[in-house]
């Protein structure tokens, strides 16, 4: 019998969690029983592997489990990092509004580095063309209204390196 | 295999399973049941999509700021040095994303290490080796939980 699945308030990963992270970051095995295969490799019980992954989902250490699409290969070739200068006192509310837009894949607050870098809110926008990205950026600007103290869109022109995150097991 | 050849099954697989991949002993069979096909078909299609580079993997997507330390770094690289500086940056094991972007600040990369000291050390090292200023733009707050991506096939 398996123990009940319980949420943990502590998001920290213990050494066993970290081994599961290390063993799955390149993907789950494409075999009928992937968690069993994983458990065998790690010397664990399949139920433990699944339970720990459920818990990591609940604590947010795992954002999601599923197919990770290669947007570029699927035709989503325009990738725009939109960056916004939002008043500090409004940036968190602005972030929640922009992050709530369904077409924004990532939305983060980051520090300004004046004078070189005045922007404190980042929102990633993808599209099949730059025109599509530009339309979406205009929608973000409309949502921000007066809080948009200046923005820019940095299109990626070349992916020079992209690997899964690596972490020691 | 390419996107133009995608049928309903391929699209459903990508639309419905970027998140909530079943945490059950036979997840591919559970997916097959939901899509109305069999387990072997699901496994075969996913293998083909991976082989064709349309999906990079099936598995967990980890929140980077929890699994170790990381930052987004950016450098304004003179055009004639871009290739060599980009190669130097990509040469670090700690750099897992490195993008060229259209901007005066044109090289953007993510540095990720088990501890924050090593992240800082990599940034200092890159600045020293290139003689260029490296902007350190760590994540302070995330506003969106990445639940996958609507692909809007139409």
Short mmCIF file of C-alpha atoms in Angstrom, two decimals:
data_model
loop_
_atom_site.label_atom_id
_atom_site.label_comp_id
_atom_site.label_asym_id
_atom_site.label_seq_id
_atom_site.Cartn_x
_atom_site.Cartn_y
_atom_site.Cartn_z
CA UNK A 1 0.00 0.00 0.00
CA UNK A 2 1.20 3.47 -0.70
CA UNK A 3 1.17 6.21 1.91
CA UNK A 4 -1.22 9.11 1.39
CA UNK A 5 0.06 11.99 -0.72
CA UNK A 6 0.72 14.97 1.47
CA UNK A 7 1.87 18.48 0.70
CA UNK A 8 4.95 19.78 2.40
CA UNK A 9 5.23 23.42 3.42
CA UNK A 10 8.98 23.25 2.92
CA UNK A 11 9.94 23.78 -0.71
CA UNK A 12 13.53 22.71 -0.11
CA UNK A 13 14.69 19.59 -1.85
CA UNK A 14 16.27 16.82 0.15
CA UNK A 15 19.11 14.72 -1.31
CA UNK A 16 16.71 12.09 -2.66
CA UNK A 17 14.61 14.78 -4.36
CA UNK A 18 17.77 16.15 -5.93
CA UNK A 19 18.65 12.72 -7.29
CA UNK A 20 15.19 12.53 -8.85
CA UNK A 21 15.71 16.01 -10.33
CA UNK A 22 19.06 14.96 -11.77
CA UNK A 23 17.64 11.72 -13.18
CA UNK A 24 14.61 13.36 -14.85
CA UNK A 25 15.88 16.68 -16.16
CA UNK A 26 16.71 15.14 -19.53
CA UNK A 27 13.23 13.60 -19.64
CA UNK A 28 11.30 10.59 -18.43
CA UNK A 29 12.04 7.22 -20.02
CA UNK A 30 9.80 6.49 -23.01
CA UNK A 31 8.82 3.09 -21.75
CA UNK A 32 5.46 1.82 -20.55
CA UNK A 33 6.41 2.19 -16.88
CA UNK A 34 8.72 5.23 -16.73
CA UNK A 35 8.55 5.73 -12.95
CA UNK A 36 9.41 2.08 -12.40
CA UNK A 37 12.41 2.43 -14.71
CA UNK A 38 13.47 5.54 -12.83
CA UNK A 39 13.00 3.88 -9.45
CA UNK A 40 15.10 0.93 -10.51
CA UNK A 41 17.90 3.20 -11.67
CA UNK A 42 17.82 5.11 -8.35
CA UNK A 43 17.30 2.12 -6.07
CA UNK A 44 13.91 3.42 -4.88
CA UNK A 45 10.33 2.19 -4.86
CA UNK A 46 8.20 3.42 -7.81
CA UNK A 47 5.61 4.75 -5.34
CA UNK A 48 8.28 6.86 -3.64
CA UNK A 49 9.38 8.37 -6.93
CA UNK A 50 5.79 9.30 -7.85
CA UNK A 51 5.02 10.62 -4.36
CA UNK A 52 8.10 12.80 -4.30
CA UNK A 53 7.28 14.18 -7.74
CA UNK A 54 3.73 14.97 -6.61
CA UNK A 55 5.15 16.79 -3.61
CA UNK A 56 7.62 18.76 -5.72
CA UNK A 57 4.69 19.80 -7.93
CA UNK A 58 2.75 20.92 -4.89
CA UNK A 59 5.63 22.96 -3.49
CA UNK A 60 6.39 24.49 -6.89
CA UNK A 61 9.86 22.97 -7.26
CA UNK A 62 8.41 21.28 -10.36
CA UNK A 63 6.34 23.71 -12.42
CA UNK A 64 4.73 21.08 -14.55
CA UNK A 65 5.28 17.64 -15.99
CA UNK A 66 4.62 17.02 -19.65
CA UNK A 67 5.75 17.42 -23.22
CA UNK A 68 8.22 20.27 -23.60
CA UNK A 69 7.63 21.69 -27.06
CA UNK A 70 10.41 23.12 -29.18
CA UNK A 71 8.54 26.28 -30.15
CA UNK A 72 11.00 27.13 -32.85
CA UNK A 73 10.64 23.78 -34.63
CA UNK A 74 6.86 24.06 -34.34
CA UNK A 75 6.91 27.29 -36.32
CA UNK A 76 6.90 29.77 -33.45
CA UNK A 77 10.02 31.47 -34.72
CA UNK A 78 9.52 34.96 -33.27
CA UNK A 79 10.63 35.21 -29.67
CA UNK A 80 10.39 38.61 -28.07
CA UNK A 81 11.61 39.50 -24.62
CA UNK A 82 9.49 42.54 -23.79
CA UNK A 83 10.96 44.70 -21.03
CA UNK A 84 9.14 47.44 -19.15
CA UNK A 85 10.02 50.34 -16.89
CA UNK A 86 7.23 50.30 -14.33
CA UNK A 87 7.11 52.46 -11.17
CA UNK A 88 8.49 50.39 -8.28
CA UNK A 89 5.38 50.83 -6.17
CA UNK A 90 3.21 49.33 -8.93
CA UNK A 91 5.53 46.71 -10.37
CA UNK A 92 4.15 43.73 -8.45
CA UNK A 93 0.57 44.49 -9.33
CA UNK A 94 1.64 45.13 -12.93
CA UNK A 95 3.49 41.81 -12.92
CA UNK A 96 0.40 39.95 -11.78
CA UNK A 97 -1.69 41.58 -14.51
CA UNK A 98 0.83 40.94 -17.28
CA UNK A 99 1.66 37.44 -16.01
CA UNK A 100 -2.06 36.66 -16.14
CA UNK A 101 -2.24 37.26 -19.89
CA UNK A 102 -2.54 33.87 -21.57
CA UNK A 103 0.05 34.66 -24.25
CA UNK A 104 2.79 35.63 -21.78
CA UNK A 105 4.91 32.54 -21.14
CA UNK A 106 7.13 34.00 -18.42
CA UNK A 107 6.84 37.20 -16.41
CA UNK A 108 9.50 38.30 -13.94
CA UNK A 109 10.55 41.27 -11.88
CA UNK A 110 14.28 41.91 -12.11
CA UNK A 111 16.47 44.77 -10.84
CA UNK A 112 17.22 47.84 -12.93
CA UNK A 113 20.90 48.55 -13.65
CA UNK A 114 21.01 52.27 -14.25
CA UNK A 115 22.04 53.92 -16.43
CA UNK A 116 22.46 50.97 -18.82
CA UNK A 117 19.26 49.14 -18.04
CA UNK A 118 16.08 50.93 -16.87
CA UNK A 119 13.64 48.02 -17.10
CA UNK A 120 12.30 46.12 -14.10
CA UNK A 121 9.59 43.90 -15.59
CA UNK A 122 10.20 41.17 -18.16
CA UNK A 123 7.48 39.38 -20.15
CA UNK A 124 8.31 36.73 -22.74
CA UNK A 125 6.09 36.75 -25.82
CA UNK A 126 6.18 34.24 -28.67
CA UNK A 127 4.63 34.27 -32.11
CA UNK A 128 4.82 32.87 -35.60
CA UNK A 129 5.98 36.28 -36.79
CA UNK A 130 7.31 39.52 -35.34
CA UNK A 131 4.03 41.21 -36.27
CA UNK A 132 2.22 38.72 -34.03
CA UNK A 133 4.64 39.45 -31.18
CA UNK A 134 4.26 43.22 -31.73
CA UNK A 135 0.46 42.89 -31.46
CA UNK A 136 0.83 41.09 -28.15
CA UNK A 137 3.29 43.67 -26.83
CA UNK A 138 0.75 46.38 -27.73
CA UNK A 139 -1.82 44.51 -25.65
CA UNK A 140 0.58 44.51 -22.69
CA UNK A 141 1.11 48.26 -23.14
CA UNK A 142 -2.67 48.75 -23.12
CA UNK A 143 -2.95 46.76 -19.89
CA UNK A 144 -0.19 48.80 -18.23
CA UNK A 145 -1.50 52.19 -19.38
CA UNK A 146 0.25 54.99 -17.46
CA UNK A 147 2.50 52.51 -15.67
CA UNK A 148 4.37 51.95 -18.92
CA UNK A 149 7.28 54.32 -18.34
CA UNK A 150 9.02 53.03 -21.46
CA UNK A 151 9.47 49.61 -22.98
CA UNK A 152 11.44 47.70 -25.55
CA UNK A 153 11.26 44.31 -27.27
CA UNK A 154 14.42 42.28 -27.73
CA UNK A 155 13.96 39.68 -30.41
CA UNK A 156 16.21 36.68 -30.27
CA UNK A 157 18.18 36.31 -33.46
CA UNK A 158 20.17 33.23 -32.56
CA UNK A 159 19.99 30.50 -29.96
CA UNK A 160 23.64 29.93 -29.15
CA UNK A 161 23.14 27.37 -26.41
CA UNK A 162 20.14 25.77 -24.86
CA UNK A 163 20.38 22.84 -22.52
CA UNK A 164 18.26 21.60 -19.70
CA UNK A 165 19.23 22.80 -16.29
CA UNK A 166 22.01 20.82 -14.78
CA UNK A 167 22.33 20.09 -11.17
CA UNK A 168 24.49 17.69 -9.27
CA UNK A 169 22.52 14.71 -8.02
CA UNK B 1 7.80 14.06 -39.19
CA UNK B 2 7.00 17.78 -39.35
CA UNK B 3 4.22 20.04 -38.14
CA UNK B 4 2.48 20.06 -41.53
CA UNK B 5 1.92 16.32 -41.14
CA UNK B 6 0.32 16.67 -37.73
CA UNK B 7 -3.07 15.04 -37.36
CA UNK B 8 -5.60 15.50 -34.59
CA UNK B 9 -3.78 13.02 -32.37
CA UNK B 10 -0.41 14.79 -32.59
CA UNK B 11 -2.00 18.16 -31.87
CA UNK B 12 -4.01 16.81 -28.95
CA UNK B 13 -0.90 15.22 -27.49
CA UNK B 14 0.90 18.56 -27.53
CA UNK B 15 -2.08 20.66 -26.46
CA UNK B 16 -3.28 18.49 -23.61
CA UNK B 17 -0.07 17.12 -22.13
CA UNK B 18 2.34 20.01 -21.66
CA UNK B 19 1.15 19.80 -18.08
CA UNK B 20 -0.64 17.23 -15.97
CA UNK B 21 1.33 14.32 -17.39
CA UNK B 22 -0.14 11.46 -15.36
CA UNK B 23 1.74 10.43 -12.22
CA UNK B 24 0.49 6.87 -12.42
CA UNK B 25 2.40 3.63 -13.08
CA UNK B 26 1.48 3.56 -16.79
CA UNK B 27 1.13 7.23 -17.77
CA UNK B 28 1.29 6.63 -21.53
CA UNK B 29 -1.62 4.22 -21.28
CA UNK B 30 -3.58 6.80 -19.28
CA UNK B 31 -2.90 9.36 -22.03
CA UNK B 32 -3.96 6.84 -24.68
CA UNK B 33 -7.23 6.26 -22.88
CA UNK B 34 -7.94 9.98 -22.80
CA UNK B 35 -7.11 10.37 -26.50
CA UNK B 36 -8.87 7.22 -27.62
CA UNK B 37 -5.85 5.36 -28.96
CA UNK B 38 -3.47 2.76 -27.53
CA UNK B 39 -0.35 3.02 -25.41
CA UNK B 40 2.02 1.91 -28.19
CA UNK B 41 0.70 4.62 -30.48
CA UNK B 42 1.31 7.30 -27.85
CA UNK B 43 4.84 6.06 -27.17
CA UNK B 44 5.62 5.80 -30.88
CA UNK B 45 4.31 9.32 -31.64
CA UNK B 46 6.22 10.86 -28.74
CA UNK B 47 9.41 9.10 -29.84
CA UNK B 48 8.94 10.44 -33.37
CA UNK B 49 8.29 13.97 -32.14
CA UNK B 50 11.43 13.88 -30.03
CA UNK B 51 13.47 12.43 -32.87
CA UNK B 52 12.18 15.17 -35.19
CA UNK B 53 13.06 17.81 -32.60
CA UNK B 54 9.47 19.05 -32.27
CA UNK B 55 9.48 18.36 -28.56
CA UNK B 56 12.64 18.36 -26.53
CA UNK B 57 11.52 15.83 -23.93
CA UNK B 58 8.68 14.48 -21.84
CA UNK B 59 9.27 15.23 -18.21
CA UNK B 60 9.31 17.69 -15.37
CA UNK B 61 10.07 21.37 -15.87
CA UNK B 62 11.84 22.58 -12.75
CA UNK B 63 11.57 26.04 -11.24
CA UNK B 64 15.17 27.22 -11.71
CA UNK B 65 15.36 29.49 -8.67
CA UNK B 66 14.63 26.60 -6.35
CA UNK B 67 16.92 23.97 -7.80
CA UNK B 68 20.15 25.82 -7.07
CA UNK B 69 21.04 29.44 -7.78
CA UNK B 70 20.72 31.24 -11.09
CA UNK B 71 20.68 34.61 -12.77
CA UNK B 72 20.03 36.21 -16.13
CA UNK B 73 23.11 38.02 -17.37
CA UNK B 74 23.53 40.40 -20.28
CA UNK B 75 26.48 41.92 -22.10
CA UNK B 76 26.77 44.61 -24.78
CA UNK B 77 29.24 42.96 -27.15
CA UNK B 78 30.76 44.86 -30.08
CA UNK B 79 29.48 43.24 -33.30
CA UNK B 80 32.93 42.11 -34.44
CA UNK B 81 33.54 40.27 -31.17
CA UNK B 82 30.13 38.69 -30.83
CA UNK B 83 31.04 35.27 -32.15
CA UNK B 84 34.09 34.80 -29.96
CA UNK B 85 32.48 36.21 -26.80
CA UNK B 86 29.38 34.07 -27.35
CA UNK B 87 31.56 30.98 -27.69
CA UNK B 88 33.48 31.89 -24.54
CA UNK B 89 30.20 32.27 -22.61
CA UNK B 90 28.69 29.05 -23.98
CA UNK B 91 31.85 27.26 -22.90
CA UNK B 92 30.83 27.40 -19.25
CA UNK B 93 28.94 24.36 -17.98
CA UNK B 94 27.00 26.76 -15.75
CA UNK B 95 25.54 28.57 -18.79
CA UNK B 96 22.47 26.70 -19.96
CA UNK B 97 20.80 29.30 -22.18
CA UNK B 98 22.65 31.75 -24.37
CA UNK B 99 20.75 33.95 -26.81
CA UNK B 100 21.75 36.62 -29.23
CA UNK B 101 19.15 39.40 -29.19
CA UNK B 102 18.67 42.49 -31.33
CA UNK B 103 19.72 45.29 -29.03
CA UNK B 104 22.82 47.21 -28.01
CA UNK B 105 22.91 44.73 -25.11
CA UNK B 106 22.98 41.78 -27.43
CA UNK B 107 24.13 38.69 -25.52
CA UNK B 108 21.75 37.21 -22.95
CA UNK B 109 22.47 34.11 -20.96
CA UNK B 110 21.35 32.22 -17.89
CA UNK B 111 23.95 31.13 -15.35
CA UNK B 112 22.93 28.31 -13.07
CA UNK B 113 24.93 26.61 -10.31
CA UNK B 114 24.27 24.69 -7.11
CA UNK B 115 25.33 27.75 -5.05
CA UNK B 116 25.12 31.54 -5.50
CA UNK B 117 28.89 31.99 -4.97
CA UNK B 118 29.65 30.03 -8.11
CA UNK B 119 27.13 32.06 -10.15
CA UNK B 120 28.84 35.29 -9.04
CA UNK B 121 32.23 33.79 -9.78
CA UNK B 122 31.23 32.87 -13.36
CA UNK B 123 29.98 36.44 -13.98
CA UNK B 124 33.23 37.94 -12.63
CA UNK B 125 35.25 35.50 -14.70
CA UNK B 126 33.39 36.38 -17.91
CA UNK B 127 33.83 40.11 -17.20
CA UNK B 128 37.56 39.64 -16.56
CA UNK B 129 38.18 37.46 -19.62
CA UNK B 130 36.23 39.68 -22.03
CA UNK B 131 36.88 43.10 -20.51
CA UNK B 132 33.15 43.77 -20.91
CA UNK B 133 30.62 44.77 -18.29
CA UNK B 134 28.26 41.94 -17.34
CA UNK B 135 24.81 42.99 -16.13
CA UNK B 136 23.48 40.73 -13.38
CA UNK B 137 19.66 40.61 -13.53
CA UNK B 138 18.54 37.98 -11.05
CA UNK B 139 14.92 37.02 -10.75
CA UNK B 140 13.31 38.90 -7.87
CA UNK B 141 9.73 37.79 -8.34
CA UNK B 142 7.94 35.45 -10.76
CA UNK B 143 4.39 36.37 -11.71
CA UNK B 144 3.42 33.48 -13.87
CA UNK B 145 3.50 29.79 -13.31
CA UNK B 146 4.49 28.26 -16.60
CA UNK B 147 1.67 25.85 -17.32
CA UNK B 148 2.58 25.23 -20.92
CA UNK B 149 1.86 27.11 -24.01
CA UNK B 150 -1.27 27.38 -26.17
CA UNK B 151 -0.10 26.47 -29.67
CA UNK B 152 -3.13 27.82 -31.60
CA UNK B 153 -2.88 25.47 -34.57
CA UNK B 154 -5.42 27.11 -36.91
#
